[in-house]
CSV table of C-alpha atoms in Angstrom, one decimal:
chain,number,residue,atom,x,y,z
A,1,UNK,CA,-13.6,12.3,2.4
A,2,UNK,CA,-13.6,9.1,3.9
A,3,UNK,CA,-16.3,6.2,3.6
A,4,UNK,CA,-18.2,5.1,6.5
A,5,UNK,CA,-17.3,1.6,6.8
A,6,UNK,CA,-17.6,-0.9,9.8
A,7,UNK,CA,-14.6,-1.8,11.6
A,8,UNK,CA,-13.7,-4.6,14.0
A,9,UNK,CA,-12.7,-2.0,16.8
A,10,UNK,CA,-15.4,-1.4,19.4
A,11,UNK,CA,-15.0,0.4,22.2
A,12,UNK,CA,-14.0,4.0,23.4
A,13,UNK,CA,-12.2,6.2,20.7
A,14,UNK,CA,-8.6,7.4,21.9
A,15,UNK,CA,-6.8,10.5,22.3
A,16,UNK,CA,-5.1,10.3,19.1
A,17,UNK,CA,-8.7,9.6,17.1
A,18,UNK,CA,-10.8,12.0,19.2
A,19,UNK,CA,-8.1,14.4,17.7
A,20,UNK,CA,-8.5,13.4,14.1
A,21,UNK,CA,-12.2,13.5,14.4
A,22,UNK,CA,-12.2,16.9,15.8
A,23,UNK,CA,-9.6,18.4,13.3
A,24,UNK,CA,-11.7,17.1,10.4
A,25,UNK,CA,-12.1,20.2,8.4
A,26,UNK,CA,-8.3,20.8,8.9
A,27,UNK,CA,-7.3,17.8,7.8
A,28,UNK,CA,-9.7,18.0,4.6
A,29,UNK,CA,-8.2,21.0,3.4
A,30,UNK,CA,-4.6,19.7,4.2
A,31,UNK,CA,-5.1,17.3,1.9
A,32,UNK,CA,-6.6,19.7,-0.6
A,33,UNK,CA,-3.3,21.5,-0.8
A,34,UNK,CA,-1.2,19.0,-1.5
A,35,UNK,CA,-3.1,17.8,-4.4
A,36,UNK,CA,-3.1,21.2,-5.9
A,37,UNK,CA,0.9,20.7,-6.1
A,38,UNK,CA,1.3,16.8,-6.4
A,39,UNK,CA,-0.2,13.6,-8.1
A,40,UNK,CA,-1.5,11.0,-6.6
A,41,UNK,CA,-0.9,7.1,-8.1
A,42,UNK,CA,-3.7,6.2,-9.9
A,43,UNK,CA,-4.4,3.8,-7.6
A,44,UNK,CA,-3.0,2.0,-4.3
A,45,UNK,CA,-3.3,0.1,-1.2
A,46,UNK,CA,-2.1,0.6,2.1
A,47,UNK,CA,-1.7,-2.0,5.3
A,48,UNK,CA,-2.4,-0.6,8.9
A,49,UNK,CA,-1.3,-1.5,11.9
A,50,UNK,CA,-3.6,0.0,14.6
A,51,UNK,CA,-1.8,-0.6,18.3
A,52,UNK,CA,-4.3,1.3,20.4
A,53,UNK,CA,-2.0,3.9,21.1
A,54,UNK,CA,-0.1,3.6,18.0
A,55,UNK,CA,-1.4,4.0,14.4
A,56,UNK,CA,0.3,3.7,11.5
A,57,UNK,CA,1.1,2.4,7.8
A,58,UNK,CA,3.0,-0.6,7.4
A,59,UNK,CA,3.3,-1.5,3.7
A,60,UNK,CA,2.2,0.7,0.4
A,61,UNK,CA,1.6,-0.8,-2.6
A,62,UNK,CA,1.5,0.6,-6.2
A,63,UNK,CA,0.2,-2.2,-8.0
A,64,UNK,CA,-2.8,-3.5,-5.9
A,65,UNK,CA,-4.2,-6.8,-6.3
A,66,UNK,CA,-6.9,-8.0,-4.2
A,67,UNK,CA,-10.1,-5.8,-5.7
A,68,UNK,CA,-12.1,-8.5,-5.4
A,69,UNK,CA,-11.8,-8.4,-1.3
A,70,UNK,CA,-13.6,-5.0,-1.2
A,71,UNK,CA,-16.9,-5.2,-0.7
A,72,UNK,CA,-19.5,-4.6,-3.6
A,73,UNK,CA,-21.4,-1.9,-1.7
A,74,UNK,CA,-18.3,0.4,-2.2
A,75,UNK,CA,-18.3,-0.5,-6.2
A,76,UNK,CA,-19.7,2.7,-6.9
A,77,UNK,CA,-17.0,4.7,-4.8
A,78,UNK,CA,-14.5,3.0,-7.0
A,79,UNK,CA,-16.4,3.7,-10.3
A,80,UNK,CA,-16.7,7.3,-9.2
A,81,UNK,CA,-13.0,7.9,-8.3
A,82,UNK,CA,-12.2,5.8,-11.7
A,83,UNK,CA,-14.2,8.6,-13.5
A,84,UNK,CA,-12.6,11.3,-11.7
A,85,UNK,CA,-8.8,9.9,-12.2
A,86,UNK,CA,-9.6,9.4,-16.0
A,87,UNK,CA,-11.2,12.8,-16.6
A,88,UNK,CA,-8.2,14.5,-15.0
A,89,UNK,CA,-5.4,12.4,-16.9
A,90,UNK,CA,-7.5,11.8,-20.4
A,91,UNK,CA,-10.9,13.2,-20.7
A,92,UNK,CA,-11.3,11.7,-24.4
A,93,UNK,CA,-10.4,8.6,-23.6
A,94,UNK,CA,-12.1,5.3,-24.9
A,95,UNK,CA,-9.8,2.3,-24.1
A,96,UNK,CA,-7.8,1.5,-21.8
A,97,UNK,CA,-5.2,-1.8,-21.8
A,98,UNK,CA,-4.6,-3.0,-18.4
A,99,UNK,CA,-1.4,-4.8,-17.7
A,100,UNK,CA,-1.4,-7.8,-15.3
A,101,UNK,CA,1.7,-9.6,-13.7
A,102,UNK,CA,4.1,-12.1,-15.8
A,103,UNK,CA,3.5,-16.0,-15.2
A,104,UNK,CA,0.8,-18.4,-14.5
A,105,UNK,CA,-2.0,-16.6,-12.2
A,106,UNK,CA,-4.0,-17.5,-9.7
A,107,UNK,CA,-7.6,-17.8,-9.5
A,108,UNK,CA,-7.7,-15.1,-7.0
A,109,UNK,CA,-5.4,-12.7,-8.9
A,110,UNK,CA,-7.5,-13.2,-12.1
A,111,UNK,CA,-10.7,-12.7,-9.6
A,112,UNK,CA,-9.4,-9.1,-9.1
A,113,UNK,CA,-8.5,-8.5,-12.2
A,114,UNK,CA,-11.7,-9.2,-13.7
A,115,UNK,CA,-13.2,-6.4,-10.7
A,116,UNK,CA,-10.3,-4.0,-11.9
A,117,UNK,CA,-11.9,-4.5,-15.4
A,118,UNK,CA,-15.6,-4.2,-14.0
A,119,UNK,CA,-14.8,-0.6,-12.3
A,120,UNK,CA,-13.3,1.1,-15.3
A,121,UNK,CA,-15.9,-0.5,-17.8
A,122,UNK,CA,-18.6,1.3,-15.3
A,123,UNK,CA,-16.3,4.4,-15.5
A,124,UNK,CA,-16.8,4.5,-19.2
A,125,UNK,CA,-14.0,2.4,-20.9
A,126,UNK,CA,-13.4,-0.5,-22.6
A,127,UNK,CA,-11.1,-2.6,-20.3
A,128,UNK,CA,-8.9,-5.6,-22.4
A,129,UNK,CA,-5.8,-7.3,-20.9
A,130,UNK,CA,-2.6,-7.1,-22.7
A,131,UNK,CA,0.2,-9.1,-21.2
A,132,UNK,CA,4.0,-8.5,-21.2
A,133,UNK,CA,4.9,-12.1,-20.6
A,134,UNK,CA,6.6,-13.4,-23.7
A,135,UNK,CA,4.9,-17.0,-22.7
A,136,UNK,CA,1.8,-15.4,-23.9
A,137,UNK,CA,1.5,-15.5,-27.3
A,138,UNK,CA,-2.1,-16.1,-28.4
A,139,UNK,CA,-5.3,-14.6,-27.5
A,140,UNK,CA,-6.9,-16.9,-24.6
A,141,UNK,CA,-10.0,-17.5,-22.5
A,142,UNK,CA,-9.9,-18.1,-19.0
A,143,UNK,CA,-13.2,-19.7,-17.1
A,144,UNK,CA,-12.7,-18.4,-13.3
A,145,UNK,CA,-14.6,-20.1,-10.3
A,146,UNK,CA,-17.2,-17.9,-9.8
A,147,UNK,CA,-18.6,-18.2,-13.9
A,148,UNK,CA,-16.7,-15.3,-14.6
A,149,UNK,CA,-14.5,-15.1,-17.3
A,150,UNK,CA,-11.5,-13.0,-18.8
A,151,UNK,CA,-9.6,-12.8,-22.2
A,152,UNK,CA,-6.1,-12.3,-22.0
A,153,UNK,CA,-4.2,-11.3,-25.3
A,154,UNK,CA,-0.8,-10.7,-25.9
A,155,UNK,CA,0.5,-7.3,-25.9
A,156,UNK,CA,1.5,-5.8,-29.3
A,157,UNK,CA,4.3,-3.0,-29.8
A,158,UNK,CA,4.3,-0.5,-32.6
A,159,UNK,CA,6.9,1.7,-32.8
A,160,UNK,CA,5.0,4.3,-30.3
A,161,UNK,CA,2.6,2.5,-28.8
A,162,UNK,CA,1.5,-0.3,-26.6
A,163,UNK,CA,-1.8,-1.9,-27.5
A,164,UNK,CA,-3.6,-5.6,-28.4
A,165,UNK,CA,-5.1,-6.5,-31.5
A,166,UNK,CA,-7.5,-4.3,-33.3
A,167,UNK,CA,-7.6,-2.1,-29.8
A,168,UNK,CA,-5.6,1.1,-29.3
A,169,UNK,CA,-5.7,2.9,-25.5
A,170,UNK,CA,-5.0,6.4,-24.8
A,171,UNK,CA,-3.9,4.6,-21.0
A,172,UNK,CA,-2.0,2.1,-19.9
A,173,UNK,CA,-3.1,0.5,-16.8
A,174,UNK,CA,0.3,-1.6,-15.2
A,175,UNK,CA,-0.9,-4.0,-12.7
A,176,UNK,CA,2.5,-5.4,-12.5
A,177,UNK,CA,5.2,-4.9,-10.2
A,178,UNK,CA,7.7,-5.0,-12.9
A,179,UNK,CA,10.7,-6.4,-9.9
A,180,UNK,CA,12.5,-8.1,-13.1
A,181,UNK,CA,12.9,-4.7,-14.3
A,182,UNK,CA,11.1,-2.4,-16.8
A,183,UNK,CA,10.6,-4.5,-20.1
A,184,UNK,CA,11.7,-2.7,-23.8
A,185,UNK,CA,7.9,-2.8,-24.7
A,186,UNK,CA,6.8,-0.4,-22.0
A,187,UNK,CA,9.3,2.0,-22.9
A,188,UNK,CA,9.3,5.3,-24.8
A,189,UNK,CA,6.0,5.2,-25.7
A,190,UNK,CA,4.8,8.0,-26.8
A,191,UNK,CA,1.0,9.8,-26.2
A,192,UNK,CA,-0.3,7.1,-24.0
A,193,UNK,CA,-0.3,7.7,-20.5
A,194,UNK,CA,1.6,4.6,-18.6
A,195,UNK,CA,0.3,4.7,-15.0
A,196,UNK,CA,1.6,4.3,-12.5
A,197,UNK,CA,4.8,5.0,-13.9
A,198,UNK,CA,8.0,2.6,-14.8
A,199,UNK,CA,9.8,4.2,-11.6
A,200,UNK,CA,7.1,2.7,-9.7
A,201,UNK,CA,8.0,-0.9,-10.6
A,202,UNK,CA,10.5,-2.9,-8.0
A,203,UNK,CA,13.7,-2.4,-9.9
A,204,UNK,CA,13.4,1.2,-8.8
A,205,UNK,CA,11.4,1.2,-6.3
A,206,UNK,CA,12.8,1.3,-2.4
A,207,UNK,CA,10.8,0.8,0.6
A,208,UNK,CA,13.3,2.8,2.3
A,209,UNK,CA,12.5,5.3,0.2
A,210,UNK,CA,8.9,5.5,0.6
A,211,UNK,CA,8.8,6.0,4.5
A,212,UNK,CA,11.5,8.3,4.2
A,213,UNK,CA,9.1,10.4,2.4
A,214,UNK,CA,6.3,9.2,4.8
A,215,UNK,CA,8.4,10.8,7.7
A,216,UNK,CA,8.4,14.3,6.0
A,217,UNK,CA,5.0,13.7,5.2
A,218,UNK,CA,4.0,12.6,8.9
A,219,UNK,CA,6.1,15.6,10.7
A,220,UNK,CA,4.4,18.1,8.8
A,221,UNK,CA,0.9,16.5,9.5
A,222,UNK,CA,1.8,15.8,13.5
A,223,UNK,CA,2.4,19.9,13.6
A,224,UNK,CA,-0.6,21.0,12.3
A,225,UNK,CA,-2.7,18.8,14.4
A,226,UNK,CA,-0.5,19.4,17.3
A,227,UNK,CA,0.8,15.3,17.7
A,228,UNK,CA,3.5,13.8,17.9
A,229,UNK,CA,4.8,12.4,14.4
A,230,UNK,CA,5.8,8.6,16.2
A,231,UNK,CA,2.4,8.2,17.0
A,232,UNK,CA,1.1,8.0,12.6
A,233,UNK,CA,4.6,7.3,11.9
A,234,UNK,CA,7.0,3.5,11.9
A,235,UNK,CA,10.6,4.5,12.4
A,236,UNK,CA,13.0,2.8,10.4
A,237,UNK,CA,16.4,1.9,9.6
A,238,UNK,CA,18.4,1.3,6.0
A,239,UNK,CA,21.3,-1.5,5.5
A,240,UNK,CA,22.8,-1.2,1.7
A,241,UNK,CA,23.7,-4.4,0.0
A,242,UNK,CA,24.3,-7.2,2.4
A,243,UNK,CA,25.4,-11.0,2.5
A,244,UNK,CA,24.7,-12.1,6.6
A,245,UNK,CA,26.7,-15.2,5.5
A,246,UNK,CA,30.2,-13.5,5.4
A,247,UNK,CA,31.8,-12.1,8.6
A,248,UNK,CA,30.8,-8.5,8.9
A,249,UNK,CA,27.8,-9.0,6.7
A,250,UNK,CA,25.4,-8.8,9.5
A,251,UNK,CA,27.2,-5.9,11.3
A,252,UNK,CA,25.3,-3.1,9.7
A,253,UNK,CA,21.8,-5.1,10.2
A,254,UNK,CA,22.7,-5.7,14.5
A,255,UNK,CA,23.8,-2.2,14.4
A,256,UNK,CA,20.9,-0.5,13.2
A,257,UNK,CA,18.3,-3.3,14.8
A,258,UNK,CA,19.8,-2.2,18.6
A,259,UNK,CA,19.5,1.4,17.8
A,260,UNK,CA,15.7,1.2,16.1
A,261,UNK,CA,14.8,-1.0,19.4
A,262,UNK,CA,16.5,1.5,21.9
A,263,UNK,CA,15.0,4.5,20.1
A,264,UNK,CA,10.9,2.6,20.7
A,265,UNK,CA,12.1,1.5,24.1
A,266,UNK,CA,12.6,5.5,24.5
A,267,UNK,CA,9.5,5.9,23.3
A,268,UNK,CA,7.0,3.1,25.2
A,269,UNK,CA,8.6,4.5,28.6
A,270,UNK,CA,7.4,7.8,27.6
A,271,UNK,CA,4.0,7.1,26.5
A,272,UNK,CA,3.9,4.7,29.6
A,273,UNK,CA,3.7,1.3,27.2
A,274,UNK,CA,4.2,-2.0,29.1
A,275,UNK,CA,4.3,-4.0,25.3
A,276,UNK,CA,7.8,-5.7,24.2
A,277,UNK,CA,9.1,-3.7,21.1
A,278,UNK,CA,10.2,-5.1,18.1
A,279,UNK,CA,11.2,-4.4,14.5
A,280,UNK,CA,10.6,-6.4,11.6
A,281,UNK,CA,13.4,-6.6,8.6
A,282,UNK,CA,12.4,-7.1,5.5
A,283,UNK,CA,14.1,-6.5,2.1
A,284,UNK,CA,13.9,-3.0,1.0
A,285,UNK,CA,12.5,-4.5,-2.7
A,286,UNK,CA,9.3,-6.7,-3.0
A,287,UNK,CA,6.1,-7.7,-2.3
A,288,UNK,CA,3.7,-10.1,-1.0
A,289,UNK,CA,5.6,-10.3,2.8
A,290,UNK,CA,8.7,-12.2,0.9
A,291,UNK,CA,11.6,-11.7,3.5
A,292,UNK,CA,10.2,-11.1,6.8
A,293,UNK,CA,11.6,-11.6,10.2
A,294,UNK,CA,10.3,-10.3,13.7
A,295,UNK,CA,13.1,-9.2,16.1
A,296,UNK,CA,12.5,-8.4,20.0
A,297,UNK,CA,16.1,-8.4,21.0
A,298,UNK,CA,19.6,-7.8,18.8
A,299,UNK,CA,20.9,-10.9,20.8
A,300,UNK,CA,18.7,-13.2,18.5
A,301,UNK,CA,21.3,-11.8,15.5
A,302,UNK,CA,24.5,-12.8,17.4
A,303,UNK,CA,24.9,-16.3,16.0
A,304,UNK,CA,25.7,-16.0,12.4
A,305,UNK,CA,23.0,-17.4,10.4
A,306,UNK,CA,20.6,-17.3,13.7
A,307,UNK,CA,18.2,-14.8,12.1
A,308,UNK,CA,17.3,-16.8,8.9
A,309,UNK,CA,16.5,-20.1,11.4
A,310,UNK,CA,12.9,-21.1,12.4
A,311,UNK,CA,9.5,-20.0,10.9
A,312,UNK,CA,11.3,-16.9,9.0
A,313,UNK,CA,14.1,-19.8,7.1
A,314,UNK,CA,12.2,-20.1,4.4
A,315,UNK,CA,11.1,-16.4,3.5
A,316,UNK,CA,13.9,-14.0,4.8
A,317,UNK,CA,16.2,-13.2,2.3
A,318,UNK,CA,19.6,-13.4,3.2
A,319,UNK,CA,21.6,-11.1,1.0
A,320,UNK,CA,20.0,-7.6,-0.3
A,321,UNK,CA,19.1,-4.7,0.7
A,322,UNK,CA,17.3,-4.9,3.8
A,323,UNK,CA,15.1,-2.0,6.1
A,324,UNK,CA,14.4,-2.6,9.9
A,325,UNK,CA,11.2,-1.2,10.6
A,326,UNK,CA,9.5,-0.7,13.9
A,327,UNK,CA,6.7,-3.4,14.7
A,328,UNK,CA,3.3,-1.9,15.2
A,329,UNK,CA,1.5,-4.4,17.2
A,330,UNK,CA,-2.3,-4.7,15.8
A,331,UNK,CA,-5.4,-4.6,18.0
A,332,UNK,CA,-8.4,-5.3,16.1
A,333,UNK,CA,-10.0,-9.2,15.7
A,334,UNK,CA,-12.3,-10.9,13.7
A,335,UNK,CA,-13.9,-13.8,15.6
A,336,UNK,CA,-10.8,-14.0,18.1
A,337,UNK,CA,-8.0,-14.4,14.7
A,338,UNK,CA,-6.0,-11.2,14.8
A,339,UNK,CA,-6.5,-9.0,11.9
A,340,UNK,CA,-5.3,-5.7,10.4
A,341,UNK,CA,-7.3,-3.1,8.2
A,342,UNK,CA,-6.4,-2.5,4.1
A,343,UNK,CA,-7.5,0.3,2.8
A,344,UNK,CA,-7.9,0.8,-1.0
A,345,UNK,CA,-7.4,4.3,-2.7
A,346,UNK,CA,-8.1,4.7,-6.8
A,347,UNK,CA,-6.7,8.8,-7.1
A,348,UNK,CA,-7.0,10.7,-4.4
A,349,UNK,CA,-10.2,8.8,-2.6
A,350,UNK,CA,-10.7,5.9,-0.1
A,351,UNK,CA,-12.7,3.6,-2.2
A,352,UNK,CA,-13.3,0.8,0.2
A,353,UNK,CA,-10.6,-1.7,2.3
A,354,UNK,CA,-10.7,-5.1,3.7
A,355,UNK,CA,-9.4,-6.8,6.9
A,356,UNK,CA,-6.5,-9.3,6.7
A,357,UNK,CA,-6.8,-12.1,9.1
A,358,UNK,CA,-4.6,-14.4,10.3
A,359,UNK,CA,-5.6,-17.0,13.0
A,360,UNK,CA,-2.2,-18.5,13.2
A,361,UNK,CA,-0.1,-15.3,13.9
A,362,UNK,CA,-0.4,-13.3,16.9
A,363,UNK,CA,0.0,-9.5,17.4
A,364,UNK,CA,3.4,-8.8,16.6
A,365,UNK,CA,3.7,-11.0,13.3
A,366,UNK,CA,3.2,-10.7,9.6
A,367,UNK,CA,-0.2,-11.4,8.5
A,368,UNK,CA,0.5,-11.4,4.9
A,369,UNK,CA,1.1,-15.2,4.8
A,370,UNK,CA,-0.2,-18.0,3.4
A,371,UNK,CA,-3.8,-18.8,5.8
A,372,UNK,CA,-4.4,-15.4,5.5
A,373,UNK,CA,-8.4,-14.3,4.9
A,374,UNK,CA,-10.3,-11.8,4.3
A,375,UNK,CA,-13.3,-10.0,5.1
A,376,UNK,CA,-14.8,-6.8,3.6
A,377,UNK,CA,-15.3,-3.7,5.1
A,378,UNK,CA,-18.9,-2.8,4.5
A,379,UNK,CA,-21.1,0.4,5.0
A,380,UNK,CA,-22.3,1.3,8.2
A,381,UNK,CA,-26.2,0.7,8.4
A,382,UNK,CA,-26.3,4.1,10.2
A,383,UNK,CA,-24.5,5.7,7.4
A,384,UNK,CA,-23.3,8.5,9.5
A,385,UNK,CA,-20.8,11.1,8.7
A,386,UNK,CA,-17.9,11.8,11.7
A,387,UNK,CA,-19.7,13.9,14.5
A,388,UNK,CA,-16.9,16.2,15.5
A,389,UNK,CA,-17.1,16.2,19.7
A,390,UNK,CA,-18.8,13.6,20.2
A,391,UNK,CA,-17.8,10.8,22.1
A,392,UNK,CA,-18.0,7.3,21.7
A,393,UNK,CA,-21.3,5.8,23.5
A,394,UNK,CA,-23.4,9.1,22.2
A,395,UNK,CA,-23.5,8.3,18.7
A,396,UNK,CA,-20.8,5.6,16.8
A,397,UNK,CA,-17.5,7.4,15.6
A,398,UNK,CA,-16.5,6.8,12.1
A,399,UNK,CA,-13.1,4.1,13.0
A,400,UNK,CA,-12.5,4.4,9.6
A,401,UNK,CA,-11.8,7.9,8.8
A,402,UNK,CA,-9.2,7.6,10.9
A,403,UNK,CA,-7.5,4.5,8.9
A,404,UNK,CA,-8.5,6.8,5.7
A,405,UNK,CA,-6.6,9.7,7.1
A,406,UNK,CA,-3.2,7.6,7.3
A,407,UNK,CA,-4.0,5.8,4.1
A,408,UNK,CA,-3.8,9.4,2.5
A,409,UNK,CA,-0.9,10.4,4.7
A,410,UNK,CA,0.8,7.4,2.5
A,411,UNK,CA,-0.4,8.4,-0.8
A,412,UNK,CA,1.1,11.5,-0.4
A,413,UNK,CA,4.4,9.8,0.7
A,414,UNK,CA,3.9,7.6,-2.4
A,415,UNK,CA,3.2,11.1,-5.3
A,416,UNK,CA,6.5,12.7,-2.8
A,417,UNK,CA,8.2,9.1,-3.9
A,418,UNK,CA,7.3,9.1,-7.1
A,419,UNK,CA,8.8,12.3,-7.8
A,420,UNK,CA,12.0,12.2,-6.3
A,421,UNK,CA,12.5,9.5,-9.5
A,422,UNK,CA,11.3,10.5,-11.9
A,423,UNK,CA,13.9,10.8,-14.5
A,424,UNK,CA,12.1,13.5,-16.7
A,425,UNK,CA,11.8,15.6,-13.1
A,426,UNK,CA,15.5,14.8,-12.5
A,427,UNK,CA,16.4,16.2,-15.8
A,428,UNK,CA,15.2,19.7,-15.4
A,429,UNK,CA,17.3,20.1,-12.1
């Protein structure tokens, strides 16, 4: 199930959450089934968009920072689903080595990794940090701002496994993108369980890809509750390897920006929607809302060079492989600053989430920038469970089930994902 958490969204519930609400039981044992057959990431985050008449994922990532933003009321959900993910994967299991990223970290990043640590210490481990980066070569201490403080050690390889000094895990913990590639020392190792797995990292990993799977994912979900799959699901649209700075190198991206935008034109005049649409390209590979752009109209792509001008110069990438995504406008605030919910999965359970806030963007733009805030989701004081048929005025809907519901929708994408590359899958074909 879902957490009862308090969101920014007041107000009567809509068609499309009155029908989530109601098909609660359904839903429940949809997503029963699919875990019987697949395996969810150990853990992950998902960004949501929530237009009012639109819901939908945005961004899924494997390698969550940001654990620190969750709320400490929901710590015990998180221990919980910890204990649950371990049991399942390695029920003897004493240590476990978490991975963090390559290069100098932040204070925040350190902050979350400390909470990573703090969750699966309470889950019954002992939690060290072994690091990849070949800068790191001794054993050191670092003092965060809170008081808190973290020992990060070297990672050492033996021929089969991946440990630190003196400390040998049964699972490997990567909190690490790995977009340089997957290193030597993380491969072919042998009994230890490396989640989530190398074909997770960036090098492999395609956003394309993901929502591709999403789609299937969404379809088959819109026809058991009896919805349309556009109204859970972003469309898209793929370019392959692209330079915008040589003649034609932009021709693919106009192309496939004028059909997205026609095909959600189709769409608002059906649903009766009086918003501008717009995409938002982005490079297929990455993180942290590196090359971004907002498009309302293909004519803003004539001019070669146009798109990369303005507020998007310095982040859009300009050769790559790029996806065009449909905006989802967001319609939730906090304190008038436009915001958007993150929900945070560790297995197969919501564990918590977080708003985003931005008071320097508006509806249509990326709030994953620097000025960007955030403020937990906590428990409801009523701590009610969702009351199927009622309406909104009688007793307070749980908002967030809905937002867990499509949070799972994408962890299923993401376990679809996962094995469509997974080399030791692809041998057996």
């Amino acid at each position: 199930m879902v957490p009862h958490l308090v969101t920014a969204l007041t107000g009567p519930i809509n068609e499309l959450e009155q029908r989530i609400l109601d098909a609660t039981p359904v839903i429940e044992r949809w997503f029963r089934l699919e875990w019987m057959e697949h395996t969810p990431p150990l853990y992950c985050s998902v960004d949501i968009r929530n237009a009012g008449f639109k819901l939908a994922p945005v961004n899924t990532n494997l390698f969550p920072g940001g654990w620190h933003n969750l709320s400490p009321d929901t710590l015990p959900l998180a221990v919980q689903a910890g204990q649950a993910a371990i049991e399942k994967i390695c029920p003897e299991a004493r240590n476990l080595l978490i991975v963090p990223e390559n290069g100098k970290p932040s204070s925040f990043y350190l902050a979350s990794l400390v909470r990573l640590q703090e969750i699966f210490r309470m889950a019954g481990l002992n939690v060290r940090f072994g690091s990849i980066d070949p800068a790191v070569k001794r054993s050191q201490t670092i003092a965060l701002p809170d008081g808190e403080k973290m020992t990060l050690e070297p990672a050492q390889r033996t021929r089969y496994r991946l440990g630190v000094k003196n400390f040998d895990p049964c699972t490997i913990l990567l909190n690490n993108d790995l977009s340089a590639g997957p290193p030597g020392i993380l491969e072919e190792l042998h009994e230890q369980y490396l989640l989530p797995p190398l074909q997770a990292g960036w090098s492999v990993r395609r956003k394309s890809r993901h929502f591709r799977c999403y789609e299937e994912v969404s379809k088959r979900f819109g026809k058991l509750l009896g919805i349309d799959p556009w109204l859970i699901n972003p469309m898209f649209a793929s370019c392959g390897e692209i330079d915008i700075h040589e003649p034609s190198g932009g021709e693919c991206l106009r192309t496939n920006v004028d059909a997205l935008l026609t095909k959600i034109r189709r769409k608002y005049k059906e649903y009766g929607i009086n918003e501008k649409p717009f995409v938002v390209v982005k490079a297929d590979q990455g993180t942290r809302g590196l090359g971004m752009m907002t498009v309302r109209d293909v004519r803003d792509l004539d001019a070669p060079g146009q798109w990369v001008r303005g507020k998007a110069a310095a982040s859009v990438v300009p050769r790559g492989e790029v996806i065009i995504q449909e905006g989802v406008l967001t319609n939730e605030r906090i304190h008038d600053a436009v915001a958007e919910p993150v929900v945070y999965m560790i297995d197969r359970y919501v564990v918590g989430g977080f708003y985003r806030v931005h008071a320097d963007r508006t509806t249509d733009e990326n709030l994953n920038a620097l000025g960007a805030h955030f403020v937990p989701l906590a428990f409801d004081g009523g701590a009610q469970i969702p009351k199927p048929g009622v309406r909104a005025g009688a007793s307070a809907p749980n908002r967030f089930y809905m937002y867990g519901v499509v949070a799972r929708l994408a962890l299923v994408a993401a376990s679809y994902e996962l094995e469509a590359t997974d080399p030791d899958l692809q041998d057996t074909d």
